[in-house]
Amino acid sequence: VDLLKIWTRAPRLEAWGDFVEKYKSPKHEVNIAIVGKYVDLTESYKSLNEALYHGGVANNCRSNLLFVDSETIDPDSCSGILSEADGILVPGGFGSRGIEGKICAARYARENNIPYFGICLGLHIAVIEFARHILGMEGANSEEFDKTTPYPVIYLMLEWYDEKTDTVQKRDETSAKGGTMRLGAYSCNLKEGSLAYEAYKTQEISERHRHRYEFNNKFKDQFIEKGMKVSGISPSGELVEIIELENHPWFLGCQFHPELKSRPMDPHQLFREFIKASLKNRQAN
């Protein structure tokens, strides 16, 4: 501005001042366990980390991030490793390494009423855990990890209605890579009265995706009967986008990546509500 001799008003930094004050000296704090397999490289979750900080500031709360290597978790060690967590988040990822540890974490969150936030793969993990331990589907899994599973509750959908092109998109397993990934922004319709609806305050949303595998609708009725709610679904009605659990303080998995839309002054609604629920859990205990 000085170099080009351009007149401008003084910068208005009041909102940033309030943000910095709450970031540096918040009234509260929560411990959020991020259960993943890239924890030695925490920058792998950079946008996720920042979104958790944004959600913390929105609640006048410091988000203490506890990075937990899912390969270190098993049924015997889970409670000890996650005992300090006020909320548990399972992020996205690919491949079978560390999957069983993430399933243990989801079960721990479900059984102990700890707020759970599953993003992309984190939704798949919650579905697999519920299938095994609530529906009694021994060996339930995602086809991504076990193509011979007797209960493919997460599977590679070979066709879906693409609202962008108004066509049915088809693919086969040999070409289900790269360009055939469900990538970019897609719409989602929310169910009124759900955690998702209360967070967004609207019925239709648009979020960014990056995945190949989907919830298998073949098993949907069984999940719903036992207490899993489908609170977000694609406009075509074919794709499950958000799942929640009945009789749990805050348990939500989403197929998309909300962290990509979070901003310091405009935190994503789901991160704001996840931190709020985690803070409530901390204060109750």
mmCIF file of C-alpha atoms in Angstrom:
data_model
loop_
_atom_site.group_PDB
_atom_site.id
_atom_site.type_symbol
_atom_site.label_atom_id
_atom_site.label_comp_id
_atom_site.label_asym_id
_atom_site.label_seq_id
_atom_site.Cartn_x
_atom_site.Cartn_y
_atom_site.Cartn_z
ATOM 1 C CA VAL A 1 0.000 0.000 0.000
ATOM 2 C CA ASP A 2 2.785 2.433 0.893
ATOM 3 C CA LEU A 3 4.883 1.541 -2.134
ATOM 4 C CA LEU A 4 2.008 2.055 -4.565
ATOM 5 C CA LYS A 5 0.702 5.095 -2.680
ATOM 6 C CA ILE A 6 -2.751 3.593 -2.351
ATOM 7 C CA TRP A 7 -5.083 5.032 0.261
ATOM 8 C CA THR A 8 -6.831 2.541 2.491
ATOM 9 C CA ARG A 9 -8.519 2.558 5.835
ATOM 10 C CA ALA A 10 -6.780 1.151 8.873
ATOM 11 C CA PRO A 11 -7.175 -2.638 9.113
ATOM 12 C CA ARG A 12 -10.093 -3.861 11.194
ATOM 13 C CA LEU A 13 -8.590 -6.525 13.394
ATOM 14 C CA GLU A 14 -11.156 -6.681 16.194
ATOM 15 C CA ALA A 15 -12.411 -10.123 15.180
ATOM 16 C CA TRP A 16 -8.861 -11.431 14.903
ATOM 17 C CA GLY A 17 -8.057 -9.940 18.293
ATOM 18 C CA ASP A 18 -10.939 -11.870 19.833
ATOM 19 C CA PHE A 19 -9.776 -15.047 18.062
ATOM 20 C CA VAL A 20 -6.196 -14.685 19.295
ATOM 21 C CA GLU A 21 -7.373 -14.016 22.858
ATOM 22 C CA LYS A 22 -9.492 -17.174 22.919
ATOM 23 C CA TYR A 23 -6.735 -19.173 21.253
ATOM 24 C CA LYS A 24 -4.032 -18.090 23.679
ATOM 25 C CA SER A 25 -6.050 -17.795 26.890
ATOM 26 C CA PRO A 26 -9.182 -19.940 26.639
ATOM 27 C CA LYS A 27 -11.420 -20.613 29.613
ATOM 28 C CA HIS A 28 -11.563 -24.353 28.978
ATOM 29 C CA GLU A 29 -9.601 -27.215 27.449
ATOM 30 C CA VAL A 30 -10.276 -30.679 26.082
ATOM 31 C CA ASN A 31 -8.148 -33.656 25.114
ATOM 32 C CA ILE A 32 -8.910 -35.001 21.648
ATOM 33 C CA ALA A 33 -7.407 -38.359 20.692
ATOM 34 C CA ILE A 34 -6.678 -38.599 16.972
ATOM 35 C CA VAL A 35 -6.430 -42.322 16.319
ATOM 36 C CA GLY A 36 -4.556 -42.819 13.067
ATOM 37 C CA LYS A 37 -1.563 -44.475 11.476
ATOM 38 C CA TYR A 38 0.357 -41.423 10.289
ATOM 39 C CA VAL A 39 0.873 -39.989 13.761
ATOM 40 C CA ASP A 40 4.657 -39.868 13.449
ATOM 41 C CA LEU A 41 4.070 -37.284 10.726
ATOM 42 C CA THR A 42 1.457 -35.113 12.413
ATOM 43 C CA GLU A 43 1.494 -32.661 9.496
ATOM 44 C CA SER A 44 -0.275 -35.422 7.555
ATOM 45 C CA TYR A 45 -3.373 -34.264 9.437
ATOM 46 C CA LYS A 46 -2.662 -30.542 9.116
ATOM 47 C CA SER A 47 -6.107 -29.400 7.930
ATOM 48 C CA LEU A 48 -7.716 -31.709 10.485
ATOM 49 C CA ASN A 49 -5.574 -30.308 13.307
ATOM 50 C CA GLU A 50 -6.413 -26.742 12.349
ATOM 51 C CA ALA A 51 -10.140 -27.504 12.166
ATOM 52 C CA LEU A 52 -9.982 -28.869 15.722
ATOM 53 C CA TYR A 53 -8.280 -25.657 16.850
ATOM 54 C CA HIS A 54 -11.007 -23.637 15.091
ATOM 55 C CA GLY A 55 -13.713 -25.675 16.833
ATOM 56 C CA GLY A 56 -11.947 -25.101 20.133
ATOM 57 C CA VAL A 57 -11.831 -21.339 19.748
ATOM 58 C CA ALA A 58 -15.543 -21.357 18.885
ATOM 59 C CA ASN A 59 -16.119 -22.902 22.334
ATOM 60 C CA ASN A 60 -13.554 -20.727 24.148
ATOM 61 C CA CYS A 61 -11.610 -23.915 24.592
ATOM 62 C CA ARG A 62 -8.098 -25.188 23.924
ATOM 63 C CA SER A 63 -7.990 -28.388 21.874
ATOM 64 C CA ASN A 64 -5.136 -30.546 23.149
ATOM 65 C CA LEU A 65 -4.400 -33.046 20.383
ATOM 66 C CA LEU A 66 -3.285 -36.506 21.469
ATOM 67 C CA PHE A 67 -1.905 -38.427 18.492
ATOM 68 C CA VAL A 68 -2.459 -42.154 19.010
ATOM 69 C CA ASP A 69 -0.889 -44.777 16.774
ATOM 70 C CA SER A 70 -3.710 -47.183 15.962
ATOM 71 C CA GLU A 71 -1.208 -50.014 15.556
ATOM 72 C CA THR A 72 -0.515 -49.829 19.310
ATOM 73 C CA ILE A 73 -4.158 -50.367 20.258
ATOM 74 C CA ASP A 74 -5.766 -53.720 20.979
ATOM 75 C CA PRO A 75 -8.695 -54.754 23.201
ATOM 76 C CA ASP A 76 -6.414 -55.045 26.239
ATOM 77 C CA SER A 77 -4.625 -51.699 25.844
ATOM 78 C CA CYS A 78 -7.431 -49.551 24.455
ATOM 79 C CA SER A 79 -8.877 -48.229 27.707
ATOM 80 C CA GLY A 80 -5.466 -47.335 29.104
ATOM 81 C CA ILE A 81 -4.317 -45.543 25.961
ATOM 82 C CA LEU A 82 -7.551 -43.582 25.547
ATOM 83 C CA SER A 83 -8.310 -42.927 29.217
ATOM 84 C CA GLU A 84 -7.343 -39.235 28.980
ATOM 85 C CA ALA A 85 -9.453 -38.561 25.879
ATOM 86 C CA ASP A 86 -12.521 -36.346 26.194
ATOM 87 C CA GLY A 87 -13.315 -37.003 22.540
ATOM 88 C CA ILE A 88 -12.072 -39.505 19.959
ATOM 89 C CA LEU A 89 -11.566 -38.784 16.286
ATOM 90 C CA VAL A 90 -10.725 -41.353 13.617
ATOM 91 C CA PRO A 91 -9.570 -39.589 10.441
ATOM 92 C CA GLY A 92 -9.480 -40.665 6.819
ATOM 93 C CA GLY A 93 -6.861 -42.924 5.303
ATOM 94 C CA PHE A 94 -6.272 -45.873 3.010
ATOM 95 C CA GLY A 95 -5.006 -49.417 3.478
ATOM 96 C CA SER A 96 -5.439 -52.112 6.115
ATOM 97 C CA ARG A 97 -2.590 -51.179 8.463
ATOM 98 C CA GLY A 98 -3.837 -50.198 11.927
ATOM 99 C CA ILE A 99 -7.494 -50.854 11.136
ATOM 100 C CA GLU A 100 -8.180 -53.182 14.078
ATOM 101 C CA GLY A 101 -6.849 -50.564 16.506
ATOM 102 C CA LYS A 102 -9.228 -47.982 15.067
ATOM 103 C CA ILE A 103 -12.105 -50.428 15.478
ATOM 104 C CA CYS A 104 -11.128 -50.842 19.145
ATOM 105 C CA ALA A 105 -11.174 -47.048 19.538
ATOM 106 C CA ALA A 106 -14.639 -46.759 18.005
ATOM 107 C CA ARG A 107 -15.934 -49.487 20.293
ATOM 108 C CA TYR A 108 -14.408 -47.782 23.327
ATOM 109 C CA ALA A 109 -16.088 -44.502 22.387
ATOM 110 C CA ARG A 110 -19.449 -46.189 21.799
ATOM 111 C CA GLU A 111 -19.465 -48.242 24.988
ATOM 112 C CA ASN A 112 -18.204 -45.435 27.226
ATOM 113 C CA ASN A 113 -20.333 -42.600 25.848
ATOM 114 C CA ILE A 114 -17.286 -40.654 24.676
ATOM 115 C CA PRO A 115 -17.914 -38.257 21.762
ATOM 116 C CA TYR A 116 -16.774 -39.893 18.531
ATOM 117 C CA PHE A 117 -16.126 -38.201 15.208
ATOM 118 C CA GLY A 118 -15.352 -40.462 12.250
ATOM 119 C CA ILE A 119 -14.261 -38.857 8.995
ATOM 120 C CA CYS A 120 -14.419 -40.878 5.768
ATOM 121 C CA LEU A 121 -12.553 -44.026 6.869
ATOM 122 C CA GLY A 122 -13.706 -43.120 10.396
ATOM 123 C CA LEU A 123 -17.300 -43.698 9.267
ATOM 124 C CA HIS A 124 -16.319 -47.057 7.778
ATOM 125 C CA ILE A 125 -14.644 -48.017 11.061
ATOM 126 C CA ALA A 126 -17.755 -47.144 13.084
ATOM 127 C CA VAL A 127 -19.927 -49.206 10.736
ATOM 128 C CA ILE A 128 -17.623 -52.242 10.913
ATOM 129 C CA GLU A 129 -17.440 -52.046 14.716
ATOM 130 C CA PHE A 130 -21.223 -51.795 15.045
ATOM 131 C CA ALA A 131 -21.741 -54.709 12.665
ATOM 132 C CA ARG A 132 -19.386 -56.971 14.602
ATOM 133 C CA HIS A 133 -20.389 -56.157 18.164
ATOM 134 C CA ILE A 134 -24.045 -55.069 17.942
ATOM 135 C CA LEU A 135 -25.342 -56.955 14.913
ATOM 136 C CA GLY A 136 -23.257 -60.057 15.647
ATOM 137 C CA MET A 137 -21.760 -60.171 12.161
ATOM 138 C CA GLU A 138 -18.535 -61.998 12.903
ATOM 139 C CA GLY A 139 -15.872 -61.100 10.374
ATOM 140 C CA ALA A 140 -17.731 -58.027 9.107
ATOM 141 C CA ASN A 141 -15.372 -55.739 7.272
ATOM 142 C CA SER A 142 -14.816 -53.410 4.363
ATOM 143 C CA GLU A 143 -14.003 -54.920 1.000
ATOM 144 C CA GLU A 144 -11.045 -52.566 0.983
ATOM 145 C CA PHE A 145 -9.449 -54.656 3.740
ATOM 146 C CA ASP A 146 -10.959 -58.098 3.179
ATOM 147 C CA LYS A 147 -12.497 -59.005 -0.161
ATOM 148 C CA THR A 148 -13.669 -62.365 1.223
ATOM 149 C CA THR A 149 -15.522 -60.977 4.253
ATOM 150 C CA PRO A 150 -18.900 -62.674 4.794
ATOM 151 C CA TYR A 151 -20.409 -59.289 5.669
ATOM 152 C CA PRO A 152 -19.118 -56.535 3.333
ATOM 153 C CA VAL A 153 -20.816 -53.698 5.227
ATOM 154 C CA ILE A 154 -18.534 -51.261 3.390
ATOM 155 C CA TYR A 155 -18.061 -52.076 -0.270
ATOM 156 C CA LEU A 156 -17.006 -50.759 -3.652
ATOM 157 C CA MET A 157 -20.226 -49.534 -5.203
ATOM 158 C CA LEU A 158 -19.979 -50.209 -8.919
ATOM 159 C CA GLU A 159 -22.515 -47.581 -9.913
ATOM 160 C CA TRP A 160 -24.189 -44.518 -8.469
ATOM 161 C CA TYR A 161 -26.231 -41.569 -9.642
ATOM 162 C CA ASP A 162 -23.989 -38.574 -10.265
ATOM 163 C CA GLU A 163 -25.939 -35.398 -9.608
ATOM 164 C CA LYS A 164 -23.285 -33.341 -11.411
ATOM 165 C CA THR A 165 -23.747 -35.043 -14.768
ATOM 166 C CA ASP A 166 -27.294 -36.396 -14.302
ATOM 167 C CA THR A 167 -26.057 -39.853 -15.237
ATOM 168 C CA VAL A 168 -25.408 -43.207 -13.627
ATOM 169 C CA GLN A 169 -21.662 -43.645 -13.235
ATOM 170 C CA LYS A 170 -20.314 -47.179 -13.571
ATOM 171 C CA ARG A 171 -16.932 -48.666 -12.752
ATOM 172 C CA ASP A 172 -15.307 -52.051 -12.323
ATOM 173 C CA GLU A 173 -12.832 -53.225 -9.709
ATOM 174 C CA THR A 174 -9.887 -53.197 -12.086
ATOM 175 C CA SER A 175 -10.402 -49.518 -12.889
ATOM 176 C CA ALA A 176 -11.579 -48.327 -9.480
ATOM 177 C CA LYS A 177 -8.594 -46.054 -8.965
ATOM 178 C CA GLY A 178 -7.652 -42.461 -9.631
ATOM 179 C CA GLY A 179 -10.241 -40.800 -11.852
ATOM 180 C CA THR A 180 -13.025 -43.141 -10.733
ATOM 181 C CA MET A 181 -12.718 -41.947 -7.143
ATOM 182 C CA ARG A 182 -15.702 -40.037 -5.814
ATOM 183 C CA LEU A 183 -13.960 -36.700 -5.666
ATOM 184 C CA GLY A 184 -15.097 -33.127 -5.116
ATOM 185 C CA ALA A 185 -18.219 -31.452 -3.758
ATOM 186 C CA TYR A 186 -21.483 -33.380 -3.493
ATOM 187 C CA SER A 187 -24.826 -32.487 -1.951
ATOM 188 C CA CYS A 188 -26.318 -34.218 1.063
ATOM 189 C CA ASN A 189 -29.783 -34.083 2.622
ATOM 190 C CA LEU A 190 -30.004 -34.064 6.419
ATOM 191 C CA LYS A 191 -32.621 -35.612 8.661
ATOM 192 C CA GLU A 192 -34.317 -33.139 10.962
ATOM 193 C CA GLY A 193 -33.681 -33.704 14.650
ATOM 194 C CA SER A 194 -30.284 -35.287 14.035
ATOM 195 C CA LEU A 195 -26.937 -34.101 15.397
ATOM 196 C CA ALA A 196 -25.961 -33.145 11.862
ATOM 197 C CA TYR A 197 -29.092 -31.075 11.328
ATOM 198 C CA GLU A 198 -28.642 -29.319 14.665
ATOM 199 C CA ALA A 199 -25.068 -28.472 13.660
ATOM 200 C CA TYR A 200 -25.786 -27.165 10.162
ATOM 201 C CA LYS A 201 -29.258 -25.677 10.822
ATOM 202 C CA THR A 202 -30.281 -26.507 7.270
ATOM 203 C CA GLN A 203 -31.599 -29.512 5.383
ATOM 204 C CA GLU A 204 -29.285 -29.489 2.358
ATOM 205 C CA ILE A 205 -25.506 -29.191 2.530
ATOM 206 C CA SER A 206 -22.563 -29.606 0.167
ATOM 207 C CA GLU A 207 -19.275 -31.165 1.255
ATOM 208 C CA ARG A 208 -16.052 -32.352 -0.330
ATOM 209 C CA HIS A 209 -15.348 -36.044 -0.867
ATOM 210 C CA ARG A 210 -12.309 -38.183 -1.592
ATOM 211 C CA HIS A 211 -13.045 -41.904 -1.389
ATOM 212 C CA ARG A 212 -13.988 -45.054 -3.273
ATOM 213 C CA TYR A 213 -15.839 -47.248 -0.798
ATOM 214 C CA GLU A 214 -19.417 -46.750 0.432
ATOM 215 C CA PHE A 215 -21.853 -48.004 3.058
ATOM 216 C CA ASN A 216 -23.525 -51.165 1.751
ATOM 217 C CA ASN A 217 -27.281 -50.506 1.595
ATOM 218 C CA LYS A 218 -27.908 -54.256 1.642
ATOM 219 C CA PHE A 219 -27.441 -54.090 5.422
ATOM 220 C CA LYS A 220 -29.025 -50.699 6.094
ATOM 221 C CA ASP A 221 -32.284 -51.932 7.639
ATOM 222 C CA GLN A 222 -30.403 -54.129 10.120
ATOM 223 C CA PHE A 223 -28.280 -51.209 11.262
ATOM 224 C CA ILE A 224 -31.274 -48.917 11.664
ATOM 225 C CA GLU A 225 -33.224 -51.557 13.603
ATOM 226 C CA LYS A 226 -30.411 -51.793 16.172
ATOM 227 C CA GLY A 227 -29.958 -48.074 16.715
ATOM 228 C CA MET A 228 -27.756 -46.631 13.994
ATOM 229 C CA LYS A 229 -29.318 -43.595 12.332
ATOM 230 C CA VAL A 230 -28.709 -42.547 8.753
ATOM 231 C CA SER A 231 -28.896 -38.786 9.251
ATOM 232 C CA GLY A 232 -27.388 -37.687 5.939
ATOM 233 C CA ILE A 233 -28.032 -39.152 2.518
ATOM 234 C CA SER A 234 -27.328 -38.212 -1.097
ATOM 235 C CA PRO A 235 -30.137 -36.509 -3.088
ATOM 236 C CA SER A 236 -30.613 -39.749 -5.049
ATOM 237 C CA GLY A 237 -31.229 -41.597 -1.784
ATOM 238 C CA GLU A 238 -28.573 -44.159 -2.681
ATOM 239 C CA LEU A 239 -25.485 -43.052 -0.754
ATOM 240 C CA VAL A 240 -25.187 -42.907 3.016
ATOM 241 C CA GLU A 241 -23.279 -39.731 3.888
ATOM 242 C CA ILE A 242 -23.685 -39.428 7.686
ATOM 243 C CA ILE A 243 -24.379 -41.972 10.405
ATOM 244 C CA GLU A 244 -25.157 -41.408 14.092
ATOM 245 C CA LEU A 245 -26.018 -43.572 17.083
ATOM 246 C CA GLU A 246 -29.146 -43.407 19.185
ATOM 247 C CA ASN A 247 -28.720 -43.171 22.962
ATOM 248 C CA HIS A 248 -25.217 -41.740 22.717
ATOM 249 C CA PRO A 249 -24.226 -38.162 23.685
ATOM 250 C CA TRP A 250 -22.437 -37.464 20.391
ATOM 251 C CA PHE A 251 -21.428 -40.135 17.901
ATOM 252 C CA LEU A 252 -21.190 -39.147 14.235
ATOM 253 C CA GLY A 253 -19.436 -40.452 11.153
ATOM 254 C CA CYS A 254 -19.383 -38.659 7.820
ATOM 255 C CA GLN A 255 -18.299 -39.887 4.401
ATOM 256 C CA PHE A 256 -16.876 -36.493 3.418
ATOM 257 C CA HIS A 257 -14.025 -34.306 4.652
ATOM 258 C CA PRO A 258 -15.442 -31.320 6.597
ATOM 259 C CA GLU A 259 -11.969 -30.203 7.729
ATOM 260 C CA LEU A 260 -11.319 -28.881 4.222
ATOM 261 C CA LYS A 261 -13.923 -26.145 4.661
ATOM 262 C CA SER A 262 -13.079 -24.990 8.187
ATOM 263 C CA ARG A 263 -11.627 -21.507 8.682
ATOM 264 C CA PRO A 264 -10.370 -19.671 11.792
ATOM 265 C CA MET A 265 -13.206 -17.154 11.770
ATOM 266 C CA ASP A 266 -15.726 -19.622 10.390
ATOM 267 C CA PRO A 267 -15.145 -23.017 12.040
ATOM 268 C CA HIS A 268 -16.851 -25.979 10.489
ATOM 269 C CA GLN A 269 -20.117 -26.797 12.208
ATOM 270 C CA LEU A 270 -19.272 -30.433 12.906
ATOM 271 C CA PHE A 271 -15.917 -29.607 14.506
ATOM 272 C CA ARG A 272 -17.557 -26.910 16.616
ATOM 273 C CA GLU A 273 -20.192 -29.357 17.863
ATOM 274 C CA PHE A 274 -17.697 -32.184 18.378
ATOM 275 C CA ILE A 275 -15.547 -29.986 20.604
ATOM 276 C CA LYS A 276 -18.651 -28.763 22.441
ATOM 277 C CA ALA A 277 -19.687 -32.348 23.158
ATOM 278 C CA SER A 278 -16.145 -33.280 24.213
ATOM 279 C CA LEU A 279 -16.043 -30.325 26.611
ATOM 280 C CA LYS A 280 -19.387 -31.356 28.085
ATOM 281 C CA ASN A 281 -18.029 -34.879 28.554
ATOM 282 C CA ARG A 282 -14.947 -33.531 30.309
ATOM 283 C CA GLN A 283 -16.975 -31.331 32.655
ATOM 284 C CA ALA A 284 -19.333 -34.209 33.489
ATOM 285 C CA ASN A 285 -16.407 -36.361 34.561
#
